[in-house]
Amino acid sequence: MIRLLLAEDQGMMRGALALLLGMEHDMEVVAQVGRGDEIVDAALLARPDVALLDIELPGRSGLDAAADLRTEAPDCRVLILTTFGRPGYLRRAMEAGAAGFLVKDGPVEELAESIRQVLRGETVIDPALAAAALGAGPNPLTARERDALAAAVDGATIADIAATLHLSESTVRNYLSSAIGKTGTRNRMEAVRAARRQGWL
């Protein structure tokens, strides 16, 4: 049996996925979590063969958890399953060691076959998303520029961002200014939206 871990914050979607995948003759859902910061502990406890991770989860993103699983549970293959088919997300998922990246609107039979494929050592990527990612190019933002934009998401002031990141206000201004320039936007909130749209944040 293929042992599965599901990480999805919407309870109804998680339950439906567990039910549908549990009907496959060779699959068993051994763990379900609704938060990103619960993924690694659940994987260490349940020892799944494949972890199906959403990206936008409370506590910690599925992409960050995927990188942790590569270190903490290297035998567990990761398949990102998301509503948001953004090119930057795909690139980040592959860098984090994910074996697959699919959007949620496909049929469950396709998902089940993708799970079998990643377990065989293959990489599975939504074809339309792969094409979009190739056209989008790499993420131009540095890690610090991403941190500054992420800290600005809720309309935080420069002083708030500086305190959060343990940087000087002038350094934060420089990072934000650079991020605004690279995203071709007029201010930090537009830069945040543009970076999210691309999956860079």
mmCIF file with all atom_site columns, C-alpha atoms in Angstrom:
data_model
loop_
_atom_site.group_PDB
_atom_site.id
_atom_site.type_symbol
_atom_site.label_atom_id
_atom_site.label_alt_id
_atom_site.label_comp_id
_atom_site.label_asym_id
_atom_site.label_entity_id
_atom_site.label_seq_id
_atom_site.pdbx_PDB_ins_code
_atom_site.Cartn_x
_atom_site.Cartn_y
_atom_site.Cartn_z
_atom_site.occupancy
_atom_site.B_iso_or_equiv
_atom_site.pdbx_formal_charge
_atom_site.auth_seq_id
_atom_site.auth_comp_id
_atom_site.auth_asym_id
_atom_site.auth_atom_id
_atom_site.pdbx_PDB_model_num
ATOM 1   C CA . MET A 1 1   ? 0.000   0.000  0.000   1.00 0.00 ? 1   MET A CA 1
ATOM 2   C CA . ILE A 1 2   ? 1.111   3.545  -0.770  1.00 0.00 ? 2   ILE A CA 1
ATOM 3   C CA . ARG A 1 3   ? 0.999   5.527  2.464   1.00 0.00 ? 3   ARG A CA 1
ATOM 4   C CA . LEU A 1 4   ? -0.187  9.131  2.034   1.00 0.00 ? 4   LEU A CA 1
ATOM 5   C CA . LEU A 1 5   ? -0.045  12.306 4.096   1.00 0.00 ? 5   LEU A CA 1
ATOM 6   C CA . LEU A 1 6   ? -2.486  15.104 3.189   1.00 0.00 ? 6   LEU A CA 1
ATOM 7   C CA . ALA A 1 7   ? -1.830  18.735 4.136   1.00 0.00 ? 7   ALA A CA 1
ATOM 8   C CA . GLU A 1 8   ? -4.830  20.919 3.254   1.00 0.00 ? 8   GLU A CA 1
ATOM 9   C CA . ASP A 1 9   ? -6.326  23.695 5.373   1.00 0.00 ? 9   ASP A CA 1
ATOM 10  C CA . GLN A 1 10  ? -9.886  23.345 4.059   1.00 0.00 ? 10  GLN A CA 1
ATOM 11  C CA . GLY A 1 11  ? -11.447 20.527 6.054   1.00 0.00 ? 11  GLY A CA 1
ATOM 12  C CA . MET A 1 12  ? -14.036 19.577 3.446   1.00 0.00 ? 12  MET A CA 1
ATOM 13  C CA . MET A 1 13  ? -11.448 19.396 0.656   1.00 0.00 ? 13  MET A CA 1
ATOM 14  C CA . ARG A 1 14  ? -9.088  17.387 2.865   1.00 0.00 ? 14  ARG A CA 1
ATOM 15  C CA . GLY A 1 15  ? -11.855 14.947 3.812   1.00 0.00 ? 15  GLY A CA 1
ATOM 16  C CA . ALA A 1 16  ? -12.961 14.541 0.190   1.00 0.00 ? 16  ALA A CA 1
ATOM 17  C CA . LEU A 1 17  ? -9.403  13.894 -0.965  1.00 0.00 ? 17  LEU A CA 1
ATOM 18  C CA . ALA A 1 18  ? -8.842  11.351 1.797   1.00 0.00 ? 18  ALA A CA 1
ATOM 19  C CA . LEU A 1 19  ? -12.068 9.566  0.892   1.00 0.00 ? 19  LEU A CA 1
ATOM 20  C CA . LEU A 1 20  ? -11.391 9.492  -2.851  1.00 0.00 ? 20  LEU A CA 1
ATOM 21  C CA . LEU A 1 21  ? -7.748  8.438  -2.565  1.00 0.00 ? 21  LEU A CA 1
ATOM 22  C CA . GLY A 1 22  ? -8.672  5.848  0.076   1.00 0.00 ? 22  GLY A CA 1
ATOM 23  C CA . MET A 1 23  ? -10.897 4.189  -2.546  1.00 0.00 ? 23  MET A CA 1
ATOM 24  C CA . GLU A 1 24  ? -7.844  3.441  -4.697  1.00 0.00 ? 24  GLU A CA 1
ATOM 25  C CA . HIS A 1 25  ? -6.877  -0.227 -4.288  1.00 0.00 ? 25  HIS A CA 1
ATOM 26  C CA . ASP A 1 26  ? -3.220  0.554  -3.520  1.00 0.00 ? 26  ASP A CA 1
ATOM 27  C CA . MET A 1 27  ? -3.493  3.713  -1.365  1.00 0.00 ? 27  MET A CA 1
ATOM 28  C CA . GLU A 1 28  ? -4.031  4.490  2.290   1.00 0.00 ? 28  GLU A CA 1
ATOM 29  C CA . VAL A 1 29  ? -4.194  7.945  3.894   1.00 0.00 ? 29  VAL A CA 1
ATOM 30  C CA . VAL A 1 30  ? -2.152  7.600  7.094   1.00 0.00 ? 30  VAL A CA 1
ATOM 31  C CA . ALA A 1 31  ? -2.067  11.278 8.181   1.00 0.00 ? 31  ALA A CA 1
ATOM 32  C CA . GLN A 1 32  ? -4.041  14.479 7.621   1.00 0.00 ? 32  GLN A CA 1
ATOM 33  C CA . VAL A 1 33  ? -3.058  17.972 8.774   1.00 0.00 ? 33  VAL A CA 1
ATOM 34  C CA . GLY A 1 34  ? -4.590  21.418 8.327   1.00 0.00 ? 34  GLY A CA 1
ATOM 35  C CA . ARG A 1 35  ? -1.490  23.488 9.097   1.00 0.00 ? 35  ARG A CA 1
ATOM 36  C CA . GLY A 1 36  ? 1.916   23.768 7.477   1.00 0.00 ? 36  GLY A CA 1
ATOM 37  C CA . ASP A 1 37  ? 3.755   23.690 10.791  1.00 0.00 ? 37  ASP A CA 1
ATOM 38  C CA . GLU A 1 38  ? 2.265   20.235 11.525  1.00 0.00 ? 38  GLU A CA 1
ATOM 39  C CA . ILE A 1 39  ? 3.560   18.548 8.355   1.00 0.00 ? 39  ILE A CA 1
ATOM 40  C CA . VAL A 1 40  ? 7.039   17.441 9.432   1.00 0.00 ? 40  VAL A CA 1
ATOM 41  C CA . ASP A 1 41  ? 5.909   16.050 12.807  1.00 0.00 ? 41  ASP A CA 1
ATOM 42  C CA . ALA A 1 42  ? 3.053   14.151 11.122  1.00 0.00 ? 42  ALA A CA 1
ATOM 43  C CA . ALA A 1 43  ? 5.446   12.749 8.513   1.00 0.00 ? 43  ALA A CA 1
ATOM 44  C CA . LEU A 1 44  ? 7.938   11.600 11.148  1.00 0.00 ? 44  LEU A CA 1
ATOM 45  C CA . LEU A 1 45  ? 5.132   9.895  13.070  1.00 0.00 ? 45  LEU A CA 1
ATOM 46  C CA . ALA A 1 46  ? 3.184   8.299  10.186  1.00 0.00 ? 46  ALA A CA 1
ATOM 47  C CA . ARG A 1 47  ? 6.092   7.634  7.783   1.00 0.00 ? 47  ARG A CA 1
ATOM 48  C CA . PRO A 1 48  ? 4.162   8.278  4.539   1.00 0.00 ? 48  PRO A CA 1
ATOM 49  C CA . ASP A 1 49  ? 5.558   7.341  1.132   1.00 0.00 ? 49  ASP A CA 1
ATOM 50  C CA . VAL A 1 50  ? 4.093   10.480 -0.472  1.00 0.00 ? 50  VAL A CA 1
ATOM 51  C CA . ALA A 1 51  ? 3.043   13.801 1.058   1.00 0.00 ? 51  ALA A CA 1
ATOM 52  C CA . LEU A 1 52  ? 0.440   15.853 -0.810  1.00 0.00 ? 52  LEU A CA 1
ATOM 53  C CA . LEU A 1 53  ? 0.953   19.451 0.242   1.00 0.00 ? 53  LEU A CA 1
ATOM 54  C CA . ASP A 1 54  ? -1.062  22.581 -0.406  1.00 0.00 ? 54  ASP A CA 1
ATOM 55  C CA . ILE A 1 55  ? 1.071   25.741 -0.659  1.00 0.00 ? 55  ILE A CA 1
ATOM 56  C CA . GLU A 1 56  ? -0.859  28.375 1.257   1.00 0.00 ? 56  GLU A CA 1
ATOM 57  C CA . LEU A 1 57  ? -1.309  26.892 4.729   1.00 0.00 ? 57  LEU A CA 1
ATOM 58  C CA . PRO A 1 58  ? -1.532  28.530 8.147   1.00 0.00 ? 58  PRO A CA 1
ATOM 59  C CA . GLY A 1 59  ? 1.619   28.352 10.258  1.00 0.00 ? 59  GLY A CA 1
ATOM 60  C CA . ARG A 1 60  ? 4.055   27.535 7.431   1.00 0.00 ? 60  ARG A CA 1
ATOM 61  C CA . SER A 1 61  ? 3.831   27.292 3.666   1.00 0.00 ? 61  SER A CA 1
ATOM 62  C CA . GLY A 1 62  ? 3.789   23.920 1.959   1.00 0.00 ? 62  GLY A CA 1
ATOM 63  C CA . LEU A 1 63  ? 6.897   24.966 0.015   1.00 0.00 ? 63  LEU A CA 1
ATOM 64  C CA . ASP A 1 64  ? 8.864   25.562 3.225   1.00 0.00 ? 64  ASP A CA 1
ATOM 65  C CA . ALA A 1 65  ? 7.590   22.272 4.646   1.00 0.00 ? 65  ALA A CA 1
ATOM 66  C CA . ALA A 1 66  ? 8.652   20.474 1.444   1.00 0.00 ? 66  ALA A CA 1
ATOM 67  C CA . ALA A 1 67  ? 12.216  21.690 1.954   1.00 0.00 ? 67  ALA A CA 1
ATOM 68  C CA . ASP A 1 68  ? 12.105  20.475 5.581   1.00 0.00 ? 68  ASP A CA 1
ATOM 69  C CA . LEU A 1 69  ? 10.807  17.050 4.523   1.00 0.00 ? 69  LEU A CA 1
ATOM 70  C CA . ARG A 1 70  ? 13.737  16.636 2.143   1.00 0.00 ? 70  ARG A CA 1
ATOM 71  C CA . THR A 1 71  ? 16.035  16.835 5.186   1.00 0.00 ? 71  THR A CA 1
ATOM 72  C CA . GLU A 1 72  ? 13.877  15.310 7.939   1.00 0.00 ? 72  GLU A CA 1
ATOM 73  C CA . ALA A 1 73  ? 12.076  12.553 5.979   1.00 0.00 ? 73  ALA A CA 1
ATOM 74  C CA . PRO A 1 74  ? 14.123  11.973 2.797   1.00 0.00 ? 74  PRO A CA 1
ATOM 75  C CA . ASP A 1 75  ? 12.212  8.785  1.898   1.00 0.00 ? 75  ASP A CA 1
ATOM 76  C CA . CYS A 1 76  ? 8.946   10.727 1.617   1.00 0.00 ? 76  CYS A CA 1
ATOM 77  C CA . ARG A 1 77  ? 8.222   12.034 -1.884  1.00 0.00 ? 77  ARG A CA 1
ATOM 78  C CA . VAL A 1 78  ? 6.453   15.403 -2.078  1.00 0.00 ? 78  VAL A CA 1
ATOM 79  C CA . LEU A 1 79  ? 3.653   16.287 -4.474  1.00 0.00 ? 79  LEU A CA 1
ATOM 80  C CA . ILE A 1 80  ? 2.448   19.882 -4.379  1.00 0.00 ? 80  ILE A CA 1
ATOM 81  C CA . LEU A 1 81  ? -1.286  20.115 -4.992  1.00 0.00 ? 81  LEU A CA 1
ATOM 82  C CA . THR A 1 82  ? -2.532  23.688 -5.204  1.00 0.00 ? 82  THR A CA 1
ATOM 83  C CA . THR A 1 83  ? -5.272  25.997 -6.393  1.00 0.00 ? 83  THR A CA 1
ATOM 84  C CA . PHE A 1 84  ? -2.656  28.577 -7.338  1.00 0.00 ? 84  PHE A CA 1
ATOM 85  C CA . GLY A 1 85  ? -0.833  27.526 -10.494 1.00 0.00 ? 85  GLY A CA 1
ATOM 86  C CA . ARG A 1 86  ? 1.756   30.309 -10.396 1.00 0.00 ? 86  ARG A CA 1
ATOM 87  C CA . PRO A 1 87  ? 5.039   29.905 -12.297 1.00 0.00 ? 87  PRO A CA 1
ATOM 88  C CA . GLY A 1 88  ? 7.139   31.138 -9.369  1.00 0.00 ? 88  GLY A CA 1
ATOM 89  C CA . TYR A 1 89  ? 5.537   28.550 -7.092  1.00 0.00 ? 89  TYR A CA 1
ATOM 90  C CA . LEU A 1 90  ? 6.535   25.767 -9.467  1.00 0.00 ? 90  LEU A CA 1
ATOM 91  C CA . ARG A 1 91  ? 10.139  26.924 -9.549  1.00 0.00 ? 91  ARG A CA 1
ATOM 92  C CA . ARG A 1 92  ? 10.242  27.217 -5.731  1.00 0.00 ? 92  ARG A CA 1
ATOM 93  C CA . ALA A 1 93  ? 8.637   23.771 -5.340  1.00 0.00 ? 93  ALA A CA 1
ATOM 94  C CA . MET A 1 94  ? 11.281  22.154 -7.535  1.00 0.00 ? 94  MET A CA 1
ATOM 95  C CA . GLU A 1 95  ? 14.050  23.957 -5.618  1.00 0.00 ? 95  GLU A CA 1
ATOM 96  C CA . ALA A 1 96  ? 12.527  22.634 -2.370  1.00 0.00 ? 96  ALA A CA 1
ATOM 97  C CA . GLY A 1 97  ? 12.799  19.082 -3.688  1.00 0.00 ? 97  GLY A CA 1
ATOM 98  C CA . ALA A 1 98  ? 9.175   18.404 -4.681  1.00 0.00 ? 98  ALA A CA 1
ATOM 99  C CA . ALA A 1 99  ? 8.693   15.508 -7.088  1.00 0.00 ? 99  ALA A CA 1
ATOM 100 C CA . GLY A 1 100 ? 5.500   16.913 -8.577  1.00 0.00 ? 100 GLY A CA 1
ATOM 101 C CA . PHE A 1 101 ? 3.302   19.974 -8.927  1.00 0.00 ? 101 PHE A CA 1
ATOM 102 C CA . LEU A 1 102 ? -0.372  19.773 -9.874  1.00 0.00 ? 102 LEU A CA 1
ATOM 103 C CA . VAL A 1 103 ? -3.325  22.150 -9.737  1.00 0.00 ? 103 VAL A CA 1
ATOM 104 C CA . LYS A 1 104 ? -6.424  20.947 -7.889  1.00 0.00 ? 104 LYS A CA 1
ATOM 105 C CA . ASP A 1 105 ? -8.860  21.075 -10.794 1.00 0.00 ? 105 ASP A CA 1
ATOM 106 C CA . GLY A 1 106 ? -7.774  17.752 -12.330 1.00 0.00 ? 106 GLY A CA 1
ATOM 107 C CA . PRO A 1 107 ? -9.633  14.426 -11.945 1.00 0.00 ? 107 PRO A CA 1
ATOM 108 C CA . VAL A 1 108 ? -8.796  12.228 -8.942  1.00 0.00 ? 108 VAL A CA 1
ATOM 109 C CA . GLU A 1 109 ? -7.745  9.367  -11.260 1.00 0.00 ? 109 GLU A CA 1
ATOM 110 C CA . GLU A 1 110 ? -5.040  11.642 -12.661 1.00 0.00 ? 110 GLU A CA 1
ATOM 111 C CA . LEU A 1 111 ? -3.909  12.537 -9.142  1.00 0.00 ? 111 LEU A CA 1
ATOM 112 C CA . ALA A 1 112 ? -3.753  8.869  -8.139  1.00 0.00 ? 112 ALA A CA 1
ATOM 113 C CA . GLU A 1 113 ? -1.644  8.048  -11.191 1.00 0.00 ? 113 GLU A CA 1
ATOM 114 C CA . SER A 1 114 ? 0.638   11.025 -10.435 1.00 0.00 ? 114 SER A CA 1
ATOM 115 C CA . ILE A 1 115 ? 1.169   9.679  -6.909  1.00 0.00 ? 115 ILE A CA 1
ATOM 116 C CA . ARG A 1 116 ? 2.225   6.317  -8.372  1.00 0.00 ? 116 ARG A CA 1
ATOM 117 C CA . GLN A 1 117 ? 4.557   8.090  -10.806 1.00 0.00 ? 117 GLN A CA 1
ATOM 118 C CA . VAL A 1 118 ? 6.385   10.122 -8.149  1.00 0.00 ? 118 VAL A CA 1
ATOM 119 C CA . LEU A 1 119 ? 6.754   6.976  -6.055  1.00 0.00 ? 119 LEU A CA 1
ATOM 120 C CA . ARG A 1 120 ? 8.474   5.356  -9.066  1.00 0.00 ? 120 ARG A CA 1
ATOM 121 C CA . GLY A 1 121 ? 10.953  8.238  -9.056  1.00 0.00 ? 121 GLY A CA 1
ATOM 122 C CA . GLU A 1 122 ? 9.364   10.244 -11.866 1.00 0.00 ? 122 GLU A CA 1
ATOM 123 C CA . THR A 1 123 ? 8.653   13.973 -11.813 1.00 0.00 ? 123 THR A CA 1
ATOM 124 C CA . VAL A 1 124 ? 5.084   15.063 -12.538 1.00 0.00 ? 124 VAL A CA 1
ATOM 125 C CA . ILE A 1 125 ? 4.278   18.659 -13.502 1.00 0.00 ? 125 ILE A CA 1
ATOM 126 C CA . ASP A 1 126 ? 1.063   20.185 -14.803 1.00 0.00 ? 126 ASP A CA 1
ATOM 127 C CA . PRO A 1 127 ? 1.926   20.775 -18.517 1.00 0.00 ? 127 PRO A CA 1
ATOM 128 C CA . ALA A 1 128 ? 0.284   24.215 -18.801 1.00 0.00 ? 128 ALA A CA 1
ATOM 129 C CA . LEU A 1 129 ? 2.087   25.383 -15.685 1.00 0.00 ? 129 LEU A CA 1
ATOM 130 C CA . ALA A 1 130 ? 5.423   24.033 -16.918 1.00 0.00 ? 130 ALA A CA 1
ATOM 131 C CA . ALA A 1 131 ? 5.038   26.068 -20.115 1.00 0.00 ? 131 ALA A CA 1
ATOM 132 C CA . ALA A 1 132 ? 4.122   29.210 -18.157 1.00 0.00 ? 132 ALA A CA 1
ATOM 133 C CA . ALA A 1 133 ? 7.090   28.756 -15.814 1.00 0.00 ? 133 ALA A CA 1
ATOM 134 C CA . LEU A 1 134 ? 9.512   28.463 -18.707 1.00 0.00 ? 134 LEU A CA 1
ATOM 135 C CA . GLY A 1 135 ? 8.142   31.691 -20.164 1.00 0.00 ? 135 GLY A CA 1
ATOM 136 C CA . ALA A 1 136 ? 8.222   33.565 -16.861 1.00 0.00 ? 136 ALA A CA 1
ATOM 137 C CA . GLY A 1 137 ? 11.944  33.279 -16.206 1.00 0.00 ? 137 GLY A CA 1
ATOM 138 C CA . PRO A 1 138 ? 13.612  33.152 -12.782 1.00 0.00 ? 138 PRO A CA 1
ATOM 139 C CA . ASN A 1 139 ? 12.572  35.080 -9.680  1.00 0.00 ? 139 ASN A CA 1
ATOM 140 C CA . PRO A 1 140 ? 14.487  38.393 -9.805  1.00 0.00 ? 140 PRO A CA 1
ATOM 141 C CA . LEU A 1 141 ? 14.040  39.124 -6.082  1.00 0.00 ? 141 LEU A CA 1
ATOM 142 C CA . THR A 1 142 ? 16.790  38.357 -3.588  1.00 0.00 ? 142 THR A CA 1
ATOM 143 C CA . ALA A 1 143 ? 15.937  36.514 -0.361  1.00 0.00 ? 143 ALA A CA 1
ATOM 144 C CA . ARG A 1 144 ? 16.135  39.781 1.613   1.00 0.00 ? 144 ARG A CA 1
ATOM 145 C CA . GLU A 1 145 ? 13.899  41.626 -0.868  1.00 0.00 ? 145 GLU A CA 1
ATOM 146 C CA . ARG A 1 146 ? 11.356  38.812 -0.527  1.00 0.00 ? 146 ARG A CA 1
ATOM 147 C CA . ASP A 1 147 ? 11.583  39.040 3.274   1.00 0.00 ? 147 ASP A CA 1
ATOM 148 C CA . ALA A 1 148 ? 10.981  42.797 3.169   1.00 0.00 ? 148 ALA A CA 1
ATOM 149 C CA . LEU A 1 149 ? 7.976   42.420 0.850   1.00 0.00 ? 149 LEU A CA 1
ATOM 150 C CA . ALA A 1 150 ? 6.552   39.564 2.923   1.00 0.00 ? 150 ALA A CA 1
ATOM 151 C CA . ALA A 1 151 ? 6.842   41.704 6.068   1.00 0.00 ? 151 ALA A CA 1
ATOM 152 C CA . ALA A 1 152 ? 5.032   44.536 4.231   1.00 0.00 ? 152 ALA A CA 1
ATOM 153 C CA . VAL A 1 153 ? 2.019   42.376 3.330   1.00 0.00 ? 153 VAL A CA 1
ATOM 154 C CA . ASP A 1 154 ? -0.306  43.690 6.034   1.00 0.00 ? 154 ASP A CA 1
ATOM 155 C CA . GLY A 1 155 ? 0.561   47.344 5.462   1.00 0.00 ? 155 GLY A CA 1
ATOM 156 C CA . ALA A 1 156 ? 3.349   47.396 8.073   1.00 0.00 ? 156 ALA A CA 1
ATOM 157 C CA . THR A 1 157 ? 5.369   50.599 8.403   1.00 0.00 ? 157 THR A CA 1
ATOM 158 C CA . ILE A 1 158 ? 9.076   50.804 7.547   1.00 0.00 ? 158 ILE A CA 1
ATOM 159 C CA . ALA A 1 159 ? 9.804   50.843 11.298  1.00 0.00 ? 159 ALA A CA 1
ATOM 160 C CA . ASP A 1 160 ? 7.679   47.692 11.818  1.00 0.00 ? 160 ASP A CA 1
ATOM 161 C CA . ILE A 1 161 ? 9.435   45.879 8.980   1.00 0.00 ? 161 ILE A CA 1
ATOM 162 C CA . ALA A 1 162 ? 12.861  46.942 10.274  1.00 0.00 ? 162 ALA A CA 1
ATOM 163 C CA . ALA A 1 163 ? 12.006  45.621 13.747  1.00 0.00 ? 163 ALA A CA 1
ATOM 164 C CA . THR A 1 164 ? 10.649  42.337 12.353  1.00 0.00 ? 164 THR A CA 1
ATOM 165 C CA . LEU A 1 165 ? 13.730  41.712 10.184  1.00 0.00 ? 165 LEU A CA 1
ATOM 166 C CA . HIS A 1 166 ? 16.259  43.173 12.646  1.00 0.00 ? 166 HIS A CA 1
ATOM 167 C CA . LEU A 1 167 ? 17.500  45.646 10.040  1.00 0.00 ? 167 LEU A CA 1
ATOM 168 C CA . SER A 1 168 ? 17.902  49.410 9.924   1.00 0.00 ? 168 SER A CA 1
ATOM 169 C CA . GLU A 1 169 ? 15.074  51.449 8.394   1.00 0.00 ? 169 GLU A CA 1
ATOM 170 C CA . SER A 1 170 ? 17.353  52.680 5.605   1.00 0.00 ? 170 SER A CA 1
ATOM 171 C CA . THR A 1 171 ? 18.275  49.090 4.694   1.00 0.00 ? 171 THR A CA 1
ATOM 172 C CA . VAL A 1 172 ? 14.585  48.142 4.573   1.00 0.00 ? 172 VAL A CA 1
ATOM 173 C CA . ARG A 1 173 ? 13.873  51.152 2.328   1.00 0.00 ? 173 ARG A CA 1
ATOM 174 C CA . ASN A 1 174 ? 16.659  50.011 -0.016  1.00 0.00 ? 174 ASN A CA 1
ATOM 175 C CA . TYR A 1 175 ? 15.299  46.447 -0.213  1.00 0.00 ? 175 TYR A CA 1
ATOM 176 C CA . LEU A 1 176 ? 11.742  47.654 -0.844  1.00 0.00 ? 176 LEU A CA 1
ATOM 177 C CA . SER A 1 177 ? 12.888  50.188 -3.426  1.00 0.00 ? 177 SER A CA 1
ATOM 178 C CA . SER A 1 178 ? 14.852  47.490 -5.245  1.00 0.00 ? 178 SER A CA 1
ATOM 179 C CA . ALA A 1 179 ? 11.861  45.094 -5.138  1.00 0.00 ? 179 ALA A CA 1
ATOM 180 C CA . ILE A 1 180 ? 9.543   47.818 -6.487  1.00 0.00 ? 180 ILE A CA 1
ATOM 181 C CA . GLY A 1 181 ? 11.975  48.428 -9.355  1.00 0.00 ? 181 GLY A CA 1
ATOM 182 C CA . LYS A 1 182 ? 12.309  44.735 -10.194 1.00 0.00 ? 182 LYS A CA 1
ATOM 183 C CA . THR A 1 183 ? 8.535   44.167 -10.190 1.00 0.00 ? 183 THR A CA 1
ATOM 184 C CA . GLY A 1 184 ? 7.932   47.286 -12.313 1.00 0.00 ? 184 GLY A CA 1
ATOM 185 C CA . THR A 1 185 ? 5.442   48.683 -9.807  1.00 0.00 ? 185 THR A CA 1
ATOM 186 C CA . ARG A 1 186 ? 4.881   52.092 -8.162  1.00 0.00 ? 186 ARG A CA 1
ATOM 187 C CA . ASN A 1 187 ? 4.838   51.215 -4.461  1.00 0.00 ? 187 ASN A CA 1
ATOM 188 C CA . ARG A 1 188 ? 5.425   48.360 -2.041  1.00 0.00 ? 188 ARG A CA 1
ATOM 189 C CA . MET A 1 189 ? 1.790   47.163 -1.935  1.00 0.00 ? 189 MET A CA 1
ATOM 190 C CA . GLU A 1 190 ? 1.735   46.897 -5.744  1.00 0.00 ? 190 GLU A CA 1
ATOM 191 C CA . ALA A 1 191 ? 5.083   45.099 -5.525  1.00 0.00 ? 191 ALA A CA 1
ATOM 192 C CA . VAL A 1 192 ? 3.617   42.651 -2.988  1.00 0.00 ? 192 VAL A CA 1
ATOM 193 C CA . ARG A 1 193 ? 0.644   41.942 -5.286  1.00 0.00 ? 193 ARG A CA 1
ATOM 194 C CA . ALA A 1 194 ? 2.861   41.526 -8.343  1.00 0.00 ? 194 ALA A CA 1
ATOM 195 C CA . ALA A 1 195 ? 5.261   39.203 -6.515  1.00 0.00 ? 195 ALA A CA 1
ATOM 196 C CA . ARG A 1 196 ? 2.349   37.103 -5.203  1.00 0.00 ? 196 ARG A CA 1
ATOM 197 C CA . ARG A 1 197 ? 0.811   36.878 -8.674  1.00 0.00 ? 197 ARG A CA 1
ATOM 198 C CA . GLN A 1 198 ? 4.073   35.433 -9.979  1.00 0.00 ? 198 GLN A CA 1
ATOM 199 C CA . GLY A 1 199 ? 4.462   33.086 -6.999  1.00 0.00 ? 199 GLY A CA 1
ATOM 200 C CA . TRP A 1 200 ? 7.672   34.796 -5.863  1.00 0.00 ? 200 TRP A CA 1
ATOM 201 C CA . LEU A 1 201 ? 6.313   35.368 -2.350  1.00 0.00 ? 201 LEU A CA 1
#
